[in-house]
Structure formats: structure tokens, C-alpha cells
Amino acid sequence: MRRSAVARHSLPPAAAAALGFGVAPPRALQSLTMAAAATTSPPLGSCLPPCHRRRSSMCSSAASSASAATTALAVEEARRGRKQLSMEPPLYDYLLANVREHPILRDLREETAAMRGSQMQVSPTQAQLLAMLVQILGAQRCIEVGVFTGYSSLAVALALPESGRLVSCERDERCLEVAKRYYRLAGVAHKVDVKHALAVDSLKSLLESGEASSYDFAFVDADKKMYEEYFELLLKLVRVGGLIVMDNVLWYGRVADPLVNDPKTISIRDFNKKLLEDTRVNISMVPIGDGMTICRKLEYD
């Protein structure tokens, strides 16, 4: 895990060049965003002097740039392995030092850190929580939607008893090869049923095979625009009292930024809103990693 002092935090070179930022510590970016947010627009139809119009335009531009810069910084930190919103490096290092990480999990995390898209890997703290939930449930049958290189699924497989089964759904064959190699190294390959296909197809196949309400636990870290469909299928597969855990519900802070309205962010915002109102589950949104919502299935008609 790379370490750096708060003062050394900077944007990735490409992002910095594109946004016009040099070295900018997180607190400075937060202050800029807050200052911009405090600026209010005049009522519709009012006439502003030219100097006020220029100032309003400058503030809007500053807010937009600060928002993009903060997001780029969060993504870069996740890529470096520091996947925890609003936590400065010394505290994150302390947190990581107090995680019980299996040596093979550590090896997998370090190998994945050098790969493209490494920010998609869950953090050690998230993996530890997932494993703990599986153990608390006494889970025997689990599902993961979105395996990537297998860090979270390996943590779950290690927590399962010898008779346990984990269905791992992933469409990227290259990533799956890494995951399967580590399943074998950890001695848990016999617990993992790999489904190399679109996750929706795999979940529908399980339902068609008569496996409704037979799973104890599910974890989703996949296509954000598909979250609602994944959730509905898993709600049919997981038993009453079982858990469904949804990852990336805070989406690098984008969900709380009114200036960000790309399709993935909108999908996560909409999903979070629907989940808040869904009486079929109890929920707890946890600010760990990039945010996870833990859903416990209730009995319903």
C-alpha cells in the first residue's frame, strides 16, 4: 500500500492539466467547493451589474472545477488502494494496520493494484466486513455479482465453511483467470462456482433451476446502471433474513454533488432513493470504502 502525507496529495497529471489545477490538498478543494456552494443565484428576471454577472459565472465555473477535481482525487486514491471517502492518509493507514488480512488476500490486492481498473477492487476493510457478515449469518450459500480479480469473493469463500458454496458471476474472462488462480492458491476453489456470463443471465438461470429463497448472502459490485435489476433478482434468490450488500452507493461522493449528472451517478441516486422507500428490506447505508448498503430481506406478500 503506497503511503503519502496529506500535503503531497495531488490530482493525476492528466486530470490536473485538464482542470487547470496544480497541487491541491483535499481541504483546499473542500473549501473551494463550500465557498462556491454558498453563492446563490439572483431571482429569475433580476438585472445584475456586469461585475456581478462575471463574479457569478466565475463562482459557477469554480464550483464545477472543484467538483470534478475532488472526484478525480477520490478515484486516484482508490486506484492507489486508499478506498475510503473523507479519510486522510495517516488515519487510513492506521485503519489498514488493524485489518486482519489473509496473506493470500494481501498478495491478490497488491497484484491487482498494478492492473488497469484497480480502483474497482474493494478495500480490505470492506472485505473484512463482508466476511464478518457471512460468519454472523452462519451462511452456507452466497452469490457475488461482479468478481473483478476476486478479492471480495475470496474473502467470502475463506469465511464459508467447507460445505459452503459461492456463486461468482463475472463476464470478464481475463479478470476471472486471476480470481481462479487465487481461489486455488487459497484452497477454496471447491467452494466457488464461477459463472462466466452476463450476471442477469446467471441469476435468471439460478431461479429457473428452482433455487429461489435458497441463498443466505449476496454482494453486488457490478454495472451501476443494472443495480435495480440485480437487486430484484437477488431478492428472489435470497431467503427471508438473508442479506444483500450493494457496493459503491456513495460513488466517490458524486451522488451528493448536484453538478454531476452522468448516467451512472443518476442510476445510483435513483437506486438509493428506491431502496430507502422499499418496505421489503431493512437497510443500513455504511460509509465504508465507497459506501455499502446492507439490506436484510423481510417477509412480504
Backbone as numpy.savetxt, mean C-alpha at the origin, in Angstrom:
# Nx Ny Nz CAx CAy CAz Cx Cy Cz
19.03 -1.86 4.34 18.18 -0.67 4.34 19.06 0.55 4.34
18.89 1.46 3.35 19.71 2.64 3.29 19.29 3.61 4.38
20.26 4.34 4.92 19.96 5.31 5.97 20.39 6.69 5.50
19.62 7.72 5.89 20.02 9.08 5.56 19.43 10.02 6.58
20.13 11.09 6.89 19.65 12.06 7.85 18.53 12.86 7.22
17.69 13.47 8.06 16.56 14.25 7.56 17.04 15.34 6.62
18.15 15.97 6.93 18.66 17.06 6.13 19.06 16.64 4.74
19.32 15.35 4.54 19.75 14.87 3.24 18.60 14.46 2.35
17.36 14.52 2.85 16.19 14.15 2.05 16.13 15.04 0.82
15.97 14.44 -0.35 15.78 15.22 -1.57 14.92 14.44 -2.53
14.42 15.17 -3.52 13.65 14.51 -4.56 14.56 13.71 -5.45
14.02 12.70 -6.14 14.79 12.04 -7.18 15.20 13.08 -8.19
16.40 12.99 -8.78 16.89 14.02 -9.71 15.89 14.38 -10.78
15.25 13.35 -11.41 14.32 13.64 -12.50 13.12 14.43 -12.00
12.60 14.01 -10.83 11.42 14.70 -10.29 11.78 16.12 -9.89
12.98 16.29 -9.29 13.41 17.62 -8.87 13.54 18.55 -10.05
14.12 18.04 -11.14 14.30 18.87 -12.32 12.96 19.26 -12.92
12.05 18.28 -12.95 10.74 18.53 -13.56 9.93 19.53 -12.75
10.10 19.52 -11.43 9.29 20.36 -10.56 9.98 21.67 -10.19
11.25 21.80 -10.52 11.97 23.02 -10.20 12.43 23.07 -8.77
12.56 21.96 -8.10 13.01 21.90 -6.72 14.46 21.49 -6.67
15.17 22.01 -5.71 16.49 21.50 -5.41 16.35 20.57 -4.24
17.22 20.65 -3.24 17.11 19.85 -2.04 16.07 20.48 -1.15
15.05 19.70 -0.77 13.95 20.24 0.03 13.56 19.24 1.08
13.83 19.50 2.38 13.44 18.57 3.45 11.93 18.53 3.57
11.41 17.39 4.06 9.95 17.22 4.15 9.25 18.33 4.88
9.85 18.87 5.98 9.17 19.91 6.73 8.97 21.16 5.89
9.94 21.46 5.05 9.81 22.62 4.19 8.66 22.43 3.20
8.57 21.21 2.66 7.49 20.92 1.72 6.14 21.00 2.42
6.06 20.48 3.64 4.81 20.52 4.39 4.40 21.96 4.67
5.37 22.80 5.04 5.09 24.20 5.34 4.56 24.90 4.10
5.20 24.61 2.95 4.76 25.22 1.70 3.35 24.80 1.36
3.04 23.54 1.54 1.70 23.04 1.25 0.67 23.68 2.16
1.00 23.80 3.46 0.08 24.41 4.42 -0.15 25.88 4.09
0.91 26.56 3.70 0.78 27.97 3.38 -0.11 28.15 2.16
0.07 27.27 1.18 -0.75 27.37 -0.02 -2.21 27.06 0.28
-2.42 26.07 1.15 -3.79 25.67 1.49 -4.52 26.77 2.23
-3.77 27.61 2.97 -4.37 28.67 3.76 -4.88 29.81 2.89
-4.42 29.86 1.63 -4.84 30.91 0.72 -6.22 30.57 0.16
-7.18 31.49 0.28 -8.54 31.23 -0.22 -8.80 32.06 -1.45
-9.62 31.58 -2.34 -9.97 32.28 -3.56 -11.07 33.27 -3.26
-11.13 34.38 -3.99 -12.19 35.37 -3.77 -13.52 34.83 -4.28
-14.62 35.44 -3.85 -15.93 35.01 -4.33 -16.02 35.16 -5.84
-16.81 34.30 -6.44 -16.99 34.31 -7.87 -17.55 35.67 -8.29
-16.95 36.27 -9.35 -17.44 37.54 -9.86 -16.75 38.74 -9.25
-15.93 38.58 -8.21 -15.23 39.71 -7.61 -14.10 40.14 -8.50
-13.70 41.38 -8.36 -12.64 41.92 -9.21 -11.40 42.14 -8.37
-10.32 41.40 -8.67 -9.07 41.53 -7.94 -8.12 42.45 -8.69
-7.35 43.25 -7.95 -6.30 44.03 -8.60 -5.31 43.07 -9.25
-4.59 43.51 -10.30 -3.63 42.65 -10.99 -2.62 42.00 -10.06
-2.13 42.74 -9.05 -1.12 42.16 -8.15 -1.70 41.02 -7.35
-2.99 41.13 -6.95 -3.63 40.05 -6.19 -3.85 38.83 -7.06
-4.23 39.08 -8.35 -4.43 37.96 -9.25 -3.14 37.20 -9.46
-2.03 37.93 -9.62 -0.73 37.28 -9.80 -0.37 36.47 -8.57
-0.64 37.04 -7.37 -0.30 36.35 -6.13 -1.13 35.08 -5.99
-2.45 35.15 -6.32 -3.31 33.97 -6.24 -2.82 32.89 -7.18
-2.44 33.29 -8.40 -1.94 32.32 -9.37 -0.65 31.68 -8.89
0.23 32.49 -8.29 1.50 31.97 -7.78 1.26 30.98 -6.65
0.29 31.29 -5.76 0.01 30.39 -4.63 -0.55 29.06 -5.13
-1.44 29.13 -6.14 -2.00 27.91 -6.70 -0.91 27.06 -7.33
0.00 27.70 -8.04 1.11 26.98 -8.67 2.02 26.37 -7.62
2.26 27.14 -6.54 3.12 26.64 -5.46 2.49 25.42 -4.79
1.17 25.49 -4.57 0.49 24.36 -3.94 0.58 23.11 -4.80
0.37 23.29 -6.09 0.43 22.16 -7.01 1.83 21.55 -7.04
2.85 22.42 -7.11 4.23 21.92 -7.14 4.61 21.23 -5.83
4.18 21.82 -4.71 4.50 21.22 -3.41 3.83 19.87 -3.26
2.58 19.75 -3.75 1.86 18.49 -3.68 2.58 17.40 -4.48
2.97 17.74 -5.71 3.68 16.77 -6.55 5.02 16.40 -5.94
5.69 17.40 -5.36 7.00 17.15 -4.76 6.89 16.22 -3.55
5.89 16.44 -2.72 5.69 15.60 -1.54 5.40 14.16 -1.94
4.56 13.99 -2.96 4.24 12.65 -3.45 5.48 11.96 -4.00
6.26 12.71 -4.81 7.48 12.13 -5.39 8.46 11.71 -4.30
8.53 12.49 -3.24 9.42 12.16 -2.13 8.95 10.89 -1.42
7.62 10.78 -1.22 7.09 9.58 -0.55 7.35 8.32 -1.37
7.20 8.43 -2.70 7.46 7.28 -3.57 8.93 6.90 -3.52
9.80 7.91 -3.55 11.24 7.63 -3.51 11.64 6.97 -2.19
11.05 7.43 -1.09 11.34 6.82 0.20 10.89 5.37 0.24
9.71 5.09 -0.32 9.23 3.70 -0.38 10.17 2.85 -1.23
10.66 3.43 -2.33 11.59 2.69 -3.19 12.86 2.33 -2.42
13.27 3.22 -1.52 14.47 2.97 -0.72 14.20 2.00 0.44
12.95 1.64 0.62 12.61 0.71 1.68 11.97 1.35 2.88
11.86 2.69 2.88 11.25 3.40 4.00 9.77 3.64 3.70
8.97 2.60 3.81 7.55 2.71 3.46 6.74 2.97 4.70
6.73 4.22 5.14 5.95 4.60 6.31 5.67 6.09 6.22
4.42 6.47 6.00 4.07 7.85 5.84 4.35 8.65 7.10
4.84 9.89 6.90 5.02 10.87 7.98 5.90 10.38 9.12
6.92 9.63 8.80 7.86 9.17 9.83 9.28 9.50 9.38
9.99 10.26 10.20 11.34 10.67 9.83 12.31 9.49 9.98
13.41 9.53 9.22 14.34 8.38 9.17 14.81 7.83 10.51
15.22 8.65 11.49 15.69 8.06 12.75 14.62 7.21 13.45
13.37 7.69 13.43 12.29 6.94 14.08 11.97 5.68 13.28
11.99 5.79 11.93 11.73 4.60 11.12 12.82 3.55 11.33
14.07 3.99 11.42 15.17 3.05 11.67 14.98 2.34 13.01
14.50 3.09 14.01 14.24 2.49 15.33 13.12 1.46 15.21
12.06 1.83 14.48 10.94 0.91 14.27 11.41 -0.37 13.59
12.20 -0.23 12.53 12.69 -1.39 11.80 13.58 -2.27 12.67
14.36 -1.64 13.55 15.25 -2.39 14.43 14.48 -3.24 15.43
13.18 -2.94 15.60 12.36 -3.69 16.54 11.35 -4.61 15.84
11.62 -4.91 14.57 10.81 -5.88 13.83 11.54 -7.22 13.83
10.81 -8.29 14.12 11.38 -9.64 14.04 11.26 -10.13 12.60
12.30 -9.93 11.84 12.27 -10.27 10.42 13.06 -11.54 10.16
12.39 -12.55 9.63 13.06 -13.81 9.31 14.22 -13.53 8.35
15.37 -14.18 8.52 16.53 -13.93 7.64 16.21 -14.07 6.16
15.35 -15.02 5.79 15.02 -15.19 4.38 14.13 -14.05 3.88
13.27 -13.54 4.75 12.49 -12.36 4.41 13.42 -11.17 4.17
14.41 -11.02 5.03 15.36 -9.92 4.86 16.10 -10.05 3.53
16.54 -11.26 3.19 17.24 -11.47 1.92 16.34 -11.11 0.73
15.08 -11.51 0.81 14.14 -11.20 -0.26 13.91 -9.69 -0.37
13.77 -9.03 0.76 13.56 -7.58 0.76 14.74 -6.86 0.11
15.95 -7.30 0.45 17.14 -6.65 -0.08 17.30 -6.91 -1.57
16.96 -8.12 -2.01 17.02 -8.41 -3.45 15.99 -7.58 -4.21
14.80 -7.49 -3.65 13.72 -6.74 -4.31 14.03 -5.25 -4.38
14.76 -4.73 -3.40 15.09 -3.30 -3.36 15.86 -2.86 -4.60
16.55 -3.78 -5.22 17.34 -3.44 -6.41 16.54 -3.59 -7.70
15.28 -4.02 -7.59 14.45 -4.27 -8.77 13.58 -3.06 -9.09
13.19 -2.97 -10.35 12.26 -1.93 -10.76 10.91 -2.16 -10.07
10.31 -1.08 -9.58 9.02 -1.19 -8.91 9.13 -1.64 -7.47
10.33 -1.53 -6.88 10.55 -2.04 -5.52 9.66 -1.37 -4.47
9.14 -0.15 -4.78 8.27 0.53 -3.83 6.95 -0.21 -3.61
6.65 -1.19 -4.49 5.41 -1.96 -4.32 5.50 -2.99 -3.20
6.72 -3.31 -2.78 6.90 -4.30 -1.72 6.40 -3.75 -0.38
5.67 -4.56 0.37 5.21 -4.10 1.69 6.41 -3.93 2.61
6.23 -3.14 3.64 7.32 -2.92 4.60 7.40 -4.09 5.58
8.55 -4.24 6.26 8.67 -5.30 7.28 7.62 -5.16 8.39
7.27 -3.92 8.74 6.26 -3.73 9.79 4.89 -4.22 9.32
4.57 -3.99 8.05 3.30 -4.49 7.50 3.28 -6.02 7.49
4.38 -6.62 7.03 4.46 -8.07 6.95 4.33 -8.71 8.33
4.93 -8.06 9.33 4.84 -8.57 10.70 3.40 -8.52 11.20
2.70 -7.43 10.85 1.29 -7.32 11.26 0.43 -8.38 10.57
0.65 -8.59 9.28 -0.11 -9.61 8.55 0.08 -10.99 9.18
1.34 -11.31 9.48 1.63 -12.61 10.10 0.95 -12.73 11.46
0.96 -11.65 12.23 0.31 -11.66 13.54 -1.20 -11.87 13.41
-1.83 -11.23 12.44 -3.27 -11.40 12.23 -3.61 -12.84 11.87
-2.78 -13.45 11.03 -2.98 -14.85 10.65 -2.89 -15.74 11.88
-1.92 -15.46 12.74 -1.75 -16.27 13.95 -2.88 -16.06 14.94
-3.32 -14.83 15.12 -4.43 -14.54 16.04 -5.71 -15.25 15.58
-5.94 -15.24 14.27 -7.12 -15.91 13.72 -7.05 -17.43 13.83
-5.83 -17.95 13.95 -5.64 -19.39 13.85 -5.96 -19.84 12.43
-5.60 -18.99 11.47 -5.97 -19.22 10.07 -5.33 -20.49 9.51
-6.09 -21.16 8.68 -5.62 -22.34 7.95 -5.60 -22.08 6.44
-6.54 -21.25 5.98 -6.68 -21.01 4.54 -6.66 -19.50 4.26
-5.72 -19.09 3.41 -5.52 -17.66 3.13 -5.43 -17.42 1.62
-5.69 -16.17 1.24 -5.57 -15.74 -0.16 -4.77 -14.45 -0.20
-3.90 -14.34 -1.20 -3.24 -13.06 -1.45 -3.49 -12.68 -2.90
-3.92 -11.43 -3.10 -4.14 -10.89 -4.45 -3.04 -9.86 -4.70
-2.11 -10.19 -5.60 -0.97 -9.32 -5.87 0.23 -9.77 -5.06
1.07 -10.61 -5.65 2.19 -11.21 -4.92 3.47 -10.39 -5.04
3.69 -9.77 -6.21 4.95 -9.11 -6.56 6.07 -10.14 -6.39
7.10 -9.86 -5.58 8.19 -10.85 -5.42 7.99 -11.76 -4.21
6.86 -11.62 -3.53 6.51 -12.61 -2.51 6.80 -12.28 -1.06
7.16 -11.03 -0.75 7.52 -10.72 0.64 6.33 -10.93 1.60
5.18 -10.37 1.27 4.03 -10.51 2.17 3.51 -11.95 2.19
3.47 -12.60 1.03 2.98 -13.99 1.01 3.92 -14.93 1.74
5.21 -14.66 1.68 6.17 -15.48 2.42 5.98 -15.30 3.92
5.73 -14.06 4.36 5.48 -13.81 5.78 4.23 -14.55 6.25
3.19 -14.56 5.42 1.96 -15.26 5.77 2.19 -16.78 5.79
2.89 -17.29 4.77 3.15 -18.74 4.70 3.96 -19.22 5.89
4.92 -18.41 6.33 5.73 -18.77 7.50 4.88 -18.82 8.77
3.83 -17.99 8.81 2.96 -17.94 10.00 1.92 -19.05 10.01
1.64 -19.64 8.84 0.63 -20.71 8.76 1.17 -22.01 9.34
0.27 -22.84 9.88 0.70 -24.17 10.33 1.08 -25.04 9.13
1.68 -26.19 9.38 2.12 -27.08 8.30 0.96 -27.49 7.38
-0.22 -27.58 7.96 -1.40 -27.98 7.17 -2.06 -26.80 6.46
-1.51 -25.59 6.64 -2.12 -24.40 6.08 -1.95 -24.30 4.57
-2.82 -23.47 3.95 -2.77 -23.27 2.50 -2.92 -21.79 2.19
-2.06 -21.28 1.29 -2.13 -19.90 0.83 -2.27 -19.90 -0.68
-3.35 -19.30 -1.17 -3.53 -19.13 -2.62 -2.95 -17.78 -3.00
-1.92 -17.79 -3.84 -1.22 -16.56 -4.23 -1.53 -16.23 -5.68
-2.19 -15.09 -5.91 -2.62 -14.70 -7.25 -1.72 -13.60 -7.81
-1.08 -13.87 -8.93 -0.17 -12.90 -9.54 -0.10 -13.15 -11.04
-0.10 -12.08 -11.84 -0.05 -12.23 -13.30 1.35 -12.05 -13.89
2.28 -11.50 -13.10 3.64 -11.24 -13.60 4.53 -12.46 -13.37
4.85 -13.16 -14.42 5.63 -14.40 -14.31 7.03 -14.15 -13.76
7.66 -13.05 -14.17 9.01 -12.75 -13.70 9.05 -12.58 -12.18
8.08 -11.85 -11.65 8.01 -11.67 -10.20 7.70 -12.98 -9.49
6.82 -13.77 -10.09 6.46 -15.06 -9.48 7.66 -15.99 -9.36
8.57 -15.94 -10.33 9.75 -16.81 -10.27 10.60 -16.46 -9.06
10.72 -15.17 -8.76 11.45 -14.75 -7.55 10.73 -15.25 -6.31
9.42 -15.06 -6.27 8.63 -15.49 -5.11 8.76 -16.99 -4.88
8.62 -17.78 -5.94 8.68 -19.24 -5.80 10.06 -19.71 -5.32
11.10 -19.01 -5.77 12.45 -19.37 -5.32 12.58 -19.18 -3.80
12.01 -18.10 -3.30 12.09 -17.86 -1.85 11.14 -18.75 -1.05
10.00 -19.14 -1.64 9.14 -20.11 -0.96 9.93 -21.40 -0.72
10.69 -21.81 -1.75 11.48 -23.05 -1.62 12.59 -22.88 -0.59
13.27 -21.73 -0.62 14.37 -21.49 0.34 13.86 -21.50 1.78
12.65 -21.01 1.98 12.08 -20.95 3.34 11.41 -22.25 3.75
11.29 -23.19 2.81 10.66 -24.47 3.14 9.16 -24.40 3.27
8.52 -23.45 2.57 7.06 -23.31 2.68 6.35 -23.49 1.33
7.08 -23.93 0.32 6.49 -24.06 -1.01 5.27 -24.98 -1.02
5.28 -25.98 -0.13 4.15 -26.91 -0.08 2.87 -26.27 0.45
2.98 -25.11 1.08 1.81 -24.41 1.61 1.19 -23.44 0.60
1.95 -23.13 -0.46 1.54 -22.05 -1.37 1.04 -22.60 -2.70
-0.18 -22.22 -3.05 -0.79 -22.59 -4.33 -0.75 -21.35 -5.23
0.22 -21.32 -6.15 0.42 -20.15 -7.00 -0.56 -20.16 -8.17
-1.26 -19.04 -8.36 -2.18 -18.89 -9.48 -1.63 -17.82 -10.42
-1.03 -18.27 -11.53 -0.47 -17.33 -12.51 -1.55 -16.99 -13.52
-2.31 -15.93 -13.21 -3.43 -15.51 -14.05 -3.95 -14.18 -13.52
-4.93 -13.63 -14.20 -5.58 -12.44 -13.67 -6.28 -12.81 -12.37
-6.12 -11.98 -11.36 -6.65 -12.30 -10.03 -8.16 -12.50 -10.06
-8.88 -11.69 -10.81 -10.34 -11.82 -10.88 -10.72 -13.21 -11.37
-10.02 -13.67 -12.41 -10.31 -15.01 -12.94 -10.02 -16.10 -11.91
-8.91 -15.94 -11.17 -8.55 -16.94 -10.16 -9.57 -16.98 -9.03
-10.03 -15.80 -8.59 -11.01 -15.75 -7.51 -12.35 -16.33 -7.94
-12.76 -16.01 -9.16 -14.01 -16.57 -9.67 -13.93 -18.09 -9.79
-12.75 -18.58 -10.17 -12.55 -20.03 -10.28 -12.69 -20.72 -8.93
-12.18 -20.07 -7.88 -12.31 -20.64 -6.53 -13.78 -20.73 -6.13
-14.55 -19.69 -6.46 -15.98 -19.70 -6.14 -16.71 -20.78 -6.92
-16.35 -20.92 -8.19 -16.98 -21.94 -9.03 -16.64 -23.36 -8.56
-15.51 -23.47 -7.82 -15.10 -24.78 -7.29 -15.75 -25.09 -5.95
-16.65 -24.23 -5.52 -17.37 -24.47 -4.27 -16.63 -24.06 -3.02
-15.72 -23.08 -3.13 -14.91 -22.69 -1.98 -15.41 -21.42 -1.29
-16.64 -21.05 -1.50 -17.21 -19.87 -0.84 -17.19 -20.04 0.68
-16.92 -18.96 1.36 -16.91 -18.92 2.84 -15.98 -19.94 3.48
-14.90 -20.30 2.78 -13.99 -21.32 3.33 -12.59 -20.78 3.67
-12.39 -19.47 3.47 -11.07 -18.89 3.75 -11.14 -18.02 5.01
-10.02 -17.99 5.71 -9.95 -17.24 6.98 -9.41 -15.83 6.81
-8.58 -15.65 5.80 -7.81 -14.39 5.71 -7.49 -14.09 4.24
-7.54 -12.81 3.88 -7.15 -12.39 2.52 -6.41 -11.06 2.60
-5.43 -10.91 1.73 -4.66 -9.66 1.65 -4.63 -9.21 0.20
-4.91 -7.92 -0.02 -4.95 -7.38 -1.38 -3.95 -6.25 -1.54
-3.05 -6.42 -2.49 -2.07 -5.38 -2.84 -1.86 -5.49 -4.35
-2.84 -5.01 -5.12 -2.83 -5.21 -6.57 -3.40 -3.97 -7.25
-3.93 -4.16 -8.46 -4.45 -3.06 -9.27 -5.49 -2.25 -8.48
-5.17 -0.98 -8.23 -6.02 -0.15 -7.38 -7.40 0.10 -8.00
-7.47 0.13 -9.31 -8.75 0.37 -9.97 -9.68 -0.84 -9.89
-9.12 -1.97 -9.44 -9.91 -3.20 -9.32 -10.27 -3.52 -7.87
-9.95 -2.64 -6.95 -10.15 -2.94 -5.53 -11.58 -3.33 -5.19
-12.54 -2.62 -5.74 -13.93 -2.92 -5.39 -14.32 -4.33 -5.84
-13.90 -4.71 -7.05 -14.24 -6.05 -7.55 -13.53 -7.13 -6.76
-12.25 -6.90 -6.45 -11.52 -7.87 -5.61 -12.24 -8.06 -4.28
-12.63 -6.95 -3.67 -13.25 -7.00 -2.35 -14.56 -7.79 -2.38
-15.39 -7.55 -3.39 -16.68 -8.24 -3.48 -16.48 -9.75 -3.65
-15.50 -10.15 -4.44 -15.24 -11.58 -4.63 -14.68 -12.21 -3.34
-13.79 -11.49 -2.69 -13.20 -12.02 -1.45 -14.23 -12.09 -0.32
-15.19 -11.17 -0.33 -16.23 -11.20 0.69 -17.06 -12.49 0.58
-17.13 -13.04 -0.62 -17.82 -14.31 -0.82 -16.94 -15.50 -0.43
-15.63 -15.34 -0.54 -14.71 -16.45 -0.26 -14.33 -16.56 1.21
-14.32 -15.43 1.92 -13.90 -15.42 3.33 -15.10 -15.73 4.24
-14.84 -16.49 5.27 -15.90 -16.88 6.21 -16.31 -15.71 7.10
-17.45 -15.83 7.75 -17.87 -14.85 8.77 -16.83 -14.85 9.89
-16.36 -13.69 10.28 -15.32 -13.57 11.30 -13.92 -13.54 10.70
-13.82 -13.83 9.40 -12.52 -13.78 8.73 -12.13 -12.35 8.39
-10.90 -12.17 7.96 -10.37 -10.84 7.68 -9.99 -10.66 6.22
-10.24 -9.44 5.73 -9.75 -9.01 4.42 -8.95 -7.74 4.67
-7.69 -7.74 4.28 -6.82 -6.58 4.50 -6.49 -5.94 3.16
-6.80 -4.65 3.04 -6.58 -3.90 1.79 -5.39 -2.96 1.98
-4.42 -3.05 1.08 -3.20 -2.24 1.19 -3.32 -0.94 0.39
-2.43 0.00 0.67 -2.29 1.27 -0.07 -3.51 2.17 0.02
-4.25 2.11 1.10 -5.47 2.91 1.20 -5.18 4.39 1.45
-3.93 4.73 1.80 -3.55 6.15 1.94 -2.77 6.64 0.73
-2.30 5.72 -0.10 -1.75 6.02 -1.44 -0.75 7.18 -1.44
0.29 7.04 -0.63 1.36 8.05 -0.53 0.83 9.44 -0.17
-0.31 9.49 0.48 -0.91 10.76 0.87 -1.77 11.40 -0.21
-1.80 10.82 -1.41 -2.55 11.42 -2.51 -4.05 11.50 -2.23
-4.58 10.51 -1.49 -6.04 10.48 -1.25 -6.53 11.72 -0.51
-5.66 12.35 0.27 -6.05 13.52 1.05 -5.73 14.83 0.34
-5.19 14.75 -0.87 -4.77 15.93 -1.61 -5.81 16.26 -2.68
-6.58 17.35 -2.51 -7.62 17.69 -3.50 -7.07 18.03 -4.87
-5.77 18.30 -4.96 -5.16 18.63 -6.24 -4.85 17.39 -7.08
-4.93 16.21 -6.46 -4.60 14.97 -7.16 -5.88 14.24 -7.53
-6.08 14.04 -8.82 -7.32 13.40 -9.29 -7.06 12.43 -10.45
-5.97 11.68 -10.36 -5.70 10.67 -11.37 -6.61 9.46 -11.12
-6.79 8.60 -12.12 -7.74 7.47 -11.98 -7.48 6.55 -10.79
-6.22 6.23 -10.50 -5.93 5.33 -9.37 -6.31 5.98 -8.04
-5.96 7.26 -7.88 -6.28 7.96 -6.64 -7.79 8.06 -6.45
-8.49 8.39 -7.51 -9.95 8.48 -7.42 -10.55 7.12 -7.06
-10.00 6.06 -7.64 -10.51 4.71 -7.33 -10.33 4.37 -5.86
-9.19 4.72 -5.30 -8.94 4.42 -3.88 -9.82 5.28 -2.99
-9.97 6.56 -3.32 -10.87 7.42 -2.54 -12.29 6.85 -2.55
-12.77 6.49 -3.74 -14.13 5.96 -3.84 -14.27 4.65 -3.06
-13.25 3.80 -3.16 -13.30 2.53 -2.44 -13.32 2.77 -0.93
-12.47 3.67 -0.44 -12.45 3.97 0.99 -13.79 4.48 1.48
-14.43 5.32 0.67 -15.74 5.88 1.04 -16.79 4.77 1.12
-16.80 3.89 0.12 -17.76 2.79 0.11 -17.53 1.83 1.27
-16.27 1.58 1.58 -15.94 0.68 2.68 -16.39 1.26 4.02
-16.25 2.57 4.16 -16.69 3.25 5.39 -18.18 3.04 5.63
-18.93 2.97 4.54 -20.39 2.86 4.64 -20.89 1.41 4.54
-19.98 0.45 4.39 -20.36 -0.95 4.17 -20.66 -1.64 5.51
-21.92 -1.98 5.72 -22.34 -2.58 7.00 -22.07 -4.09 7.06
-21.49 -4.65 6.00 -21.19 -6.09 6.00 -19.88 -6.40 6.70
-19.12 -5.35 7.02 -17.81 -5.55 7.66 -17.58 -4.52 8.75
-16.78 -4.90 9.74 -16.18 -3.94 10.65 -14.83 -3.56 10.06
-14.43 -2.29 10.21 -13.18 -1.87 9.58 -12.28 -1.09 10.54
-10.99 -1.14 10.25 -10.03 -0.30 10.95 -8.95 0.09 9.96
-8.88 1.40 9.63 -7.83 1.90 8.75 -6.60 2.19 9.60
-5.51 1.53 9.27 -4.29 1.60 10.08 -3.19 2.33 9.31
-2.61 3.40 9.87 -1.58 4.16 9.15 -0.20 3.51 9.24
-0.11 2.30 8.75 1.15 1.57 8.74 1.56 1.37 7.28
2.83 1.52 6.97 3.26 1.44 5.59 2.59 2.54 4.79
1.89 2.17 3.72 1.16 3.13 2.90 -0.33 3.10 3.25
-0.63 2.60 4.45 -2.01 2.55 4.92 -2.67 1.23 4.58
-3.25 0.57 5.56 -3.97 -0.69 5.36 -5.31 -0.60 6.08
-6.35 -1.12 5.45 -7.65 -1.22 6.12 -7.93 -2.69 6.39
-8.15 -2.99 7.67 -8.47 -4.35 8.10 -9.99 -4.48 8.19
-10.55 -5.42 7.46 -12.00 -5.61 7.41 -12.36 -6.98 8.00
-13.26 -7.00 8.95 -13.74 -8.25 9.53 -15.15 -8.51 9.04
-15.33 -9.65 8.39 -16.64 -9.98 7.79 -17.68 -10.29 8.87
-18.83 -9.65 8.75 -19.94 -9.88 9.66 -20.97 -10.80 9.00
-21.88 -11.28 9.81 -22.97 -12.09 9.27 -24.01 -11.16 8.68
-24.42 -11.41 7.47 -25.40 -10.54 6.83 -26.25 -11.36 5.86
-27.40 -10.81 5.49 -28.32 -11.50 4.59 -27.87 -11.33 3.14
